[in-house]
Amino acid sequence: MRPVDVEQPAGHLPIGAHLISPRRFYLHHGIYLGGADVAHYSGFSGSLRPGPIEVTDLEHFANGKPVWMLQEPCKYSSEEIVDRARSRLGEKQYRVLFNNCEHFCSWCVSGNSYSAQVDACFHRPHDLFALISALEPRLVA
């Protein structure tokens, strides 16, 4: 993973980049669309009702936390990843275990809806804790 400086102009990020930002107990995922825009599943942000896949700016996506760019093999070109993300904007099918922000991003990049965090919760909870600790040490201090 490569750190992203959210204070820099957004042009330094490649479109279609898979972004990750730590939250208190999970890692939030989004797809960089260009022009400082990020597509992400808003999940339960701000209410008890699940939100849609929406576009926000990089600063709001970061929510005051660091942002990392996941460097992974991609099945699709950058433009196709952006098109795939845009094709699902407005979708309101958020399910924390089966269709969360990580599932959305992995589907955009690889065609497979997968969440390593969900897998880790059930099979390797200590691995998930170690990853979050490494990305945001203040959360576990």
mmCIF file of C-alpha atoms in Angstrom:
data_model
loop_
_atom_site.group_PDB
_atom_site.id
_atom_site.type_symbol
_atom_site.label_atom_id
_atom_site.label_comp_id
_atom_site.label_asym_id
_atom_site.label_seq_id
_atom_site.Cartn_x
_atom_site.Cartn_y
_atom_site.Cartn_z
ATOM 1 C CA MET A 1 0.000 0.000 0.000
ATOM 2 C CA ARG A 2 1.114 3.519 -0.707
ATOM 3 C CA PRO A 3 0.158 6.518 1.474
ATOM 4 C CA VAL A 4 -1.908 9.269 -0.154
ATOM 5 C CA ASP A 5 -1.421 12.884 0.899
ATOM 6 C CA VAL A 6 -4.945 14.331 0.952
ATOM 7 C CA GLU A 7 -3.450 17.834 1.184
ATOM 8 C CA GLN A 8 -1.881 17.462 -2.286
ATOM 9 C CA PRO A 9 -3.868 18.240 -5.439
ATOM 10 C CA ALA A 10 -5.846 15.126 -6.341
ATOM 11 C CA GLY A 11 -4.172 14.891 -9.766
ATOM 12 C CA HIS A 12 -1.364 12.793 -8.283
ATOM 13 C CA LEU A 13 -3.714 9.800 -7.955
ATOM 14 C CA PRO A 14 -4.451 7.501 -10.878
ATOM 15 C CA ILE A 15 -8.134 7.199 -11.733
ATOM 16 C CA GLY A 16 -9.566 3.869 -10.685
ATOM 17 C CA ALA A 17 -7.259 3.682 -7.648
ATOM 18 C CA HIS A 18 -8.571 1.550 -4.776
ATOM 19 C CA LEU A 19 -8.341 3.746 -1.662
ATOM 20 C CA ILE A 20 -8.403 2.689 1.990
ATOM 21 C CA SER A 21 -8.836 4.843 5.087
ATOM 22 C CA PRO A 22 -8.875 3.476 8.647
ATOM 23 C CA ARG A 23 -11.857 4.003 10.902
ATOM 24 C CA ARG A 24 -12.191 3.022 14.538
ATOM 25 C CA PHE A 25 -12.877 -0.688 13.990
ATOM 26 C CA TYR A 26 -12.607 -1.216 10.240
ATOM 27 C CA LEU A 27 -10.980 -0.007 7.032
ATOM 28 C CA HIS A 28 -13.134 2.117 4.713
ATOM 29 C CA HIS A 29 -12.742 1.568 0.947
ATOM 30 C CA GLY A 30 -13.415 3.750 -2.083
ATOM 31 C CA ILE A 31 -12.592 4.108 -5.782
ATOM 32 C CA TYR A 32 -10.909 7.299 -6.987
ATOM 33 C CA LEU A 33 -12.892 8.714 -9.928
ATOM 34 C CA GLY A 34 -10.681 11.704 -10.722
ATOM 35 C CA GLY A 35 -11.071 15.399 -9.941
ATOM 36 C CA ALA A 36 -10.843 14.672 -6.165
ATOM 37 C CA ASP A 37 -14.014 12.494 -6.344
ATOM 38 C CA VAL A 38 -14.262 9.118 -4.605
ATOM 39 C CA ALA A 39 -17.085 6.571 -5.030
ATOM 40 C CA HIS A 40 -17.816 4.635 -1.852
ATOM 41 C CA TYR A 41 -20.570 2.824 -0.006
ATOM 42 C CA SER A 42 -21.671 5.253 2.667
ATOM 43 C CA GLY A 43 -22.929 2.368 4.811
ATOM 44 C CA PHE A 44 -24.249 3.587 8.144
ATOM 45 C CA SER A 45 -22.456 6.949 8.072
ATOM 46 C CA GLY A 46 -24.516 9.443 10.019
ATOM 47 C CA SER A 47 -27.606 7.309 10.696
ATOM 48 C CA LEU A 48 -28.910 3.859 11.508
ATOM 49 C CA ARG A 49 -30.144 3.433 7.933
ATOM 50 C CA PRO A 50 -27.700 2.095 5.365
ATOM 51 C CA GLY A 51 -26.682 4.665 2.776
ATOM 52 C CA PRO A 52 -26.104 4.329 -0.954
ATOM 53 C CA ILE A 53 -23.006 4.125 -3.081
ATOM 54 C CA GLU A 54 -22.228 7.795 -3.530
ATOM 55 C CA VAL A 55 -19.545 10.236 -4.648
ATOM 56 C CA THR A 56 -17.738 12.397 -2.130
ATOM 57 C CA ASP A 57 -14.529 14.384 -2.261
ATOM 58 C CA LEU A 58 -11.226 12.926 -1.103
ATOM 59 C CA GLU A 59 -11.132 15.061 2.051
ATOM 60 C CA HIS A 60 -14.561 13.862 3.215
ATOM 61 C CA PHE A 61 -13.702 10.277 2.290
ATOM 62 C CA ALA A 62 -10.583 10.546 4.490
ATOM 63 C CA ASN A 63 -12.619 11.963 7.388
ATOM 64 C CA GLY A 64 -9.447 13.280 9.015
ATOM 65 C CA LYS A 65 -7.679 9.917 8.755
ATOM 66 C CA PRO A 66 -4.780 8.785 6.557
ATOM 67 C CA VAL A 67 -5.587 7.415 3.115
ATOM 68 C CA TRP A 68 -3.693 4.601 1.408
ATOM 69 C CA MET A 69 -3.785 3.437 -2.188
ATOM 70 C CA LEU A 70 -4.005 -0.336 -2.451
ATOM 71 C CA GLN A 71 -1.656 -1.604 -5.141
ATOM 72 C CA GLU A 72 -3.193 -4.785 -6.485
ATOM 73 C CA PRO A 73 -3.546 -6.638 -9.772
ATOM 74 C CA CYS A 74 -6.521 -5.257 -11.708
ATOM 75 C CA LYS A 75 -8.646 -7.196 -14.171
ATOM 76 C CA TYR A 76 -9.901 -3.947 -15.714
ATOM 77 C CA SER A 77 -8.324 -0.764 -17.056
ATOM 78 C CA SER A 78 -8.505 2.404 -14.962
ATOM 79 C CA GLU A 79 -11.328 3.740 -17.130
ATOM 80 C CA GLU A 80 -13.274 0.476 -16.833
ATOM 81 C CA ILE A 81 -12.876 0.518 -13.037
ATOM 82 C CA VAL A 82 -14.305 4.051 -12.938
ATOM 83 C CA ASP A 83 -17.166 3.016 -15.265
ATOM 84 C CA ARG A 84 -17.930 0.012 -13.061
ATOM 85 C CA ALA A 85 -17.984 2.212 -9.945
ATOM 86 C CA ARG A 86 -20.227 4.803 -11.627
ATOM 87 C CA SER A 87 -22.604 2.052 -12.833
ATOM 88 C CA ARG A 88 -23.537 1.332 -9.219
ATOM 89 C CA LEU A 89 -23.931 4.907 -7.947
ATOM 90 C CA GLY A 90 -27.150 5.245 -5.975
ATOM 91 C CA GLU A 91 -27.305 1.527 -5.163
ATOM 92 C CA LYS A 92 -28.831 0.963 -1.719
ATOM 93 C CA GLN A 93 -27.996 -2.688 -1.079
ATOM 94 C CA TYR A 94 -25.450 -2.242 1.736
ATOM 95 C CA ARG A 95 -24.984 -5.352 3.877
ATOM 96 C CA VAL A 96 -22.052 -5.306 6.267
ATOM 97 C CA LEU A 97 -21.241 -9.007 5.770
ATOM 98 C CA PHE A 98 -22.158 -9.453 2.100
ATOM 99 C CA ASN A 99 -22.086 -6.096 0.261
ATOM 100 C CA ASN A 100 -19.994 -3.472 2.054
ATOM 101 C CA CYS A 101 -17.565 -0.814 0.791
ATOM 102 C CA GLU A 102 -14.755 -3.363 0.375
ATOM 103 C CA HIS A 103 -16.990 -5.765 -1.570
ATOM 104 C CA PHE A 104 -17.909 -2.848 -3.856
ATOM 105 C CA CYS A 105 -14.287 -1.839 -4.497
ATOM 106 C CA SER A 106 -13.028 -5.378 -5.066
ATOM 107 C CA TRP A 107 -15.873 -5.905 -7.563
ATOM 108 C CA CYS A 108 -14.908 -2.693 -9.396
ATOM 109 C CA VAL A 109 -11.240 -3.739 -9.638
ATOM 110 C CA SER A 110 -11.395 -7.522 -10.052
ATOM 111 C CA GLY A 111 -14.968 -8.489 -10.859
ATOM 112 C CA ASN A 112 -15.143 -10.469 -7.599
ATOM 113 C CA SER A 113 -17.165 -9.148 -4.677
ATOM 114 C CA TYR A 114 -14.906 -9.940 -1.720
ATOM 115 C CA SER A 115 -14.094 -8.483 1.690
ATOM 116 C CA ALA A 116 -10.860 -9.511 3.383
ATOM 117 C CA GLN A 117 -12.118 -7.787 6.542
ATOM 118 C CA VAL A 118 -15.236 -9.962 6.711
ATOM 119 C CA ASP A 119 -13.103 -13.039 6.045
ATOM 120 C CA ALA A 120 -10.660 -11.957 8.763
ATOM 121 C CA CYS A 121 -13.446 -11.352 11.287
ATOM 122 C CA PHE A 122 -14.537 -14.961 11.019
ATOM 123 C CA HIS A 123 -11.258 -16.728 10.322
ATOM 124 C CA ARG A 124 -8.357 -14.528 11.452
ATOM 125 C CA PRO A 125 -9.513 -11.716 13.769
ATOM 126 C CA HIS A 126 -5.948 -11.061 14.976
ATOM 127 C CA ASP A 127 -4.848 -10.346 11.353
ATOM 128 C CA LEU A 128 -7.526 -7.674 10.965
ATOM 129 C CA PHE A 129 -6.507 -6.066 14.259
ATOM 130 C CA ALA A 130 -2.829 -6.085 13.212
ATOM 131 C CA LEU A 131 -3.614 -4.437 9.860
ATOM 132 C CA ILE A 132 -5.711 -1.676 11.422
ATOM 133 C CA SER A 133 -3.039 -1.161 14.097
ATOM 134 C CA ALA A 134 -0.318 -0.790 11.474
ATOM 135 C CA LEU A 135 -2.293 1.761 9.454
ATOM 136 C CA GLU A 136 -3.575 3.790 12.393
ATOM 137 C CA PRO A 137 -1.579 3.125 15.590
ATOM 138 C CA ARG A 138 -3.486 5.772 17.581
ATOM 139 C CA LEU A 139 -6.620 3.650 17.377
ATOM 140 C CA VAL A 140 -5.132 0.964 19.581
ATOM 141 C CA ALA A 141 -3.036 3.118 21.908
#
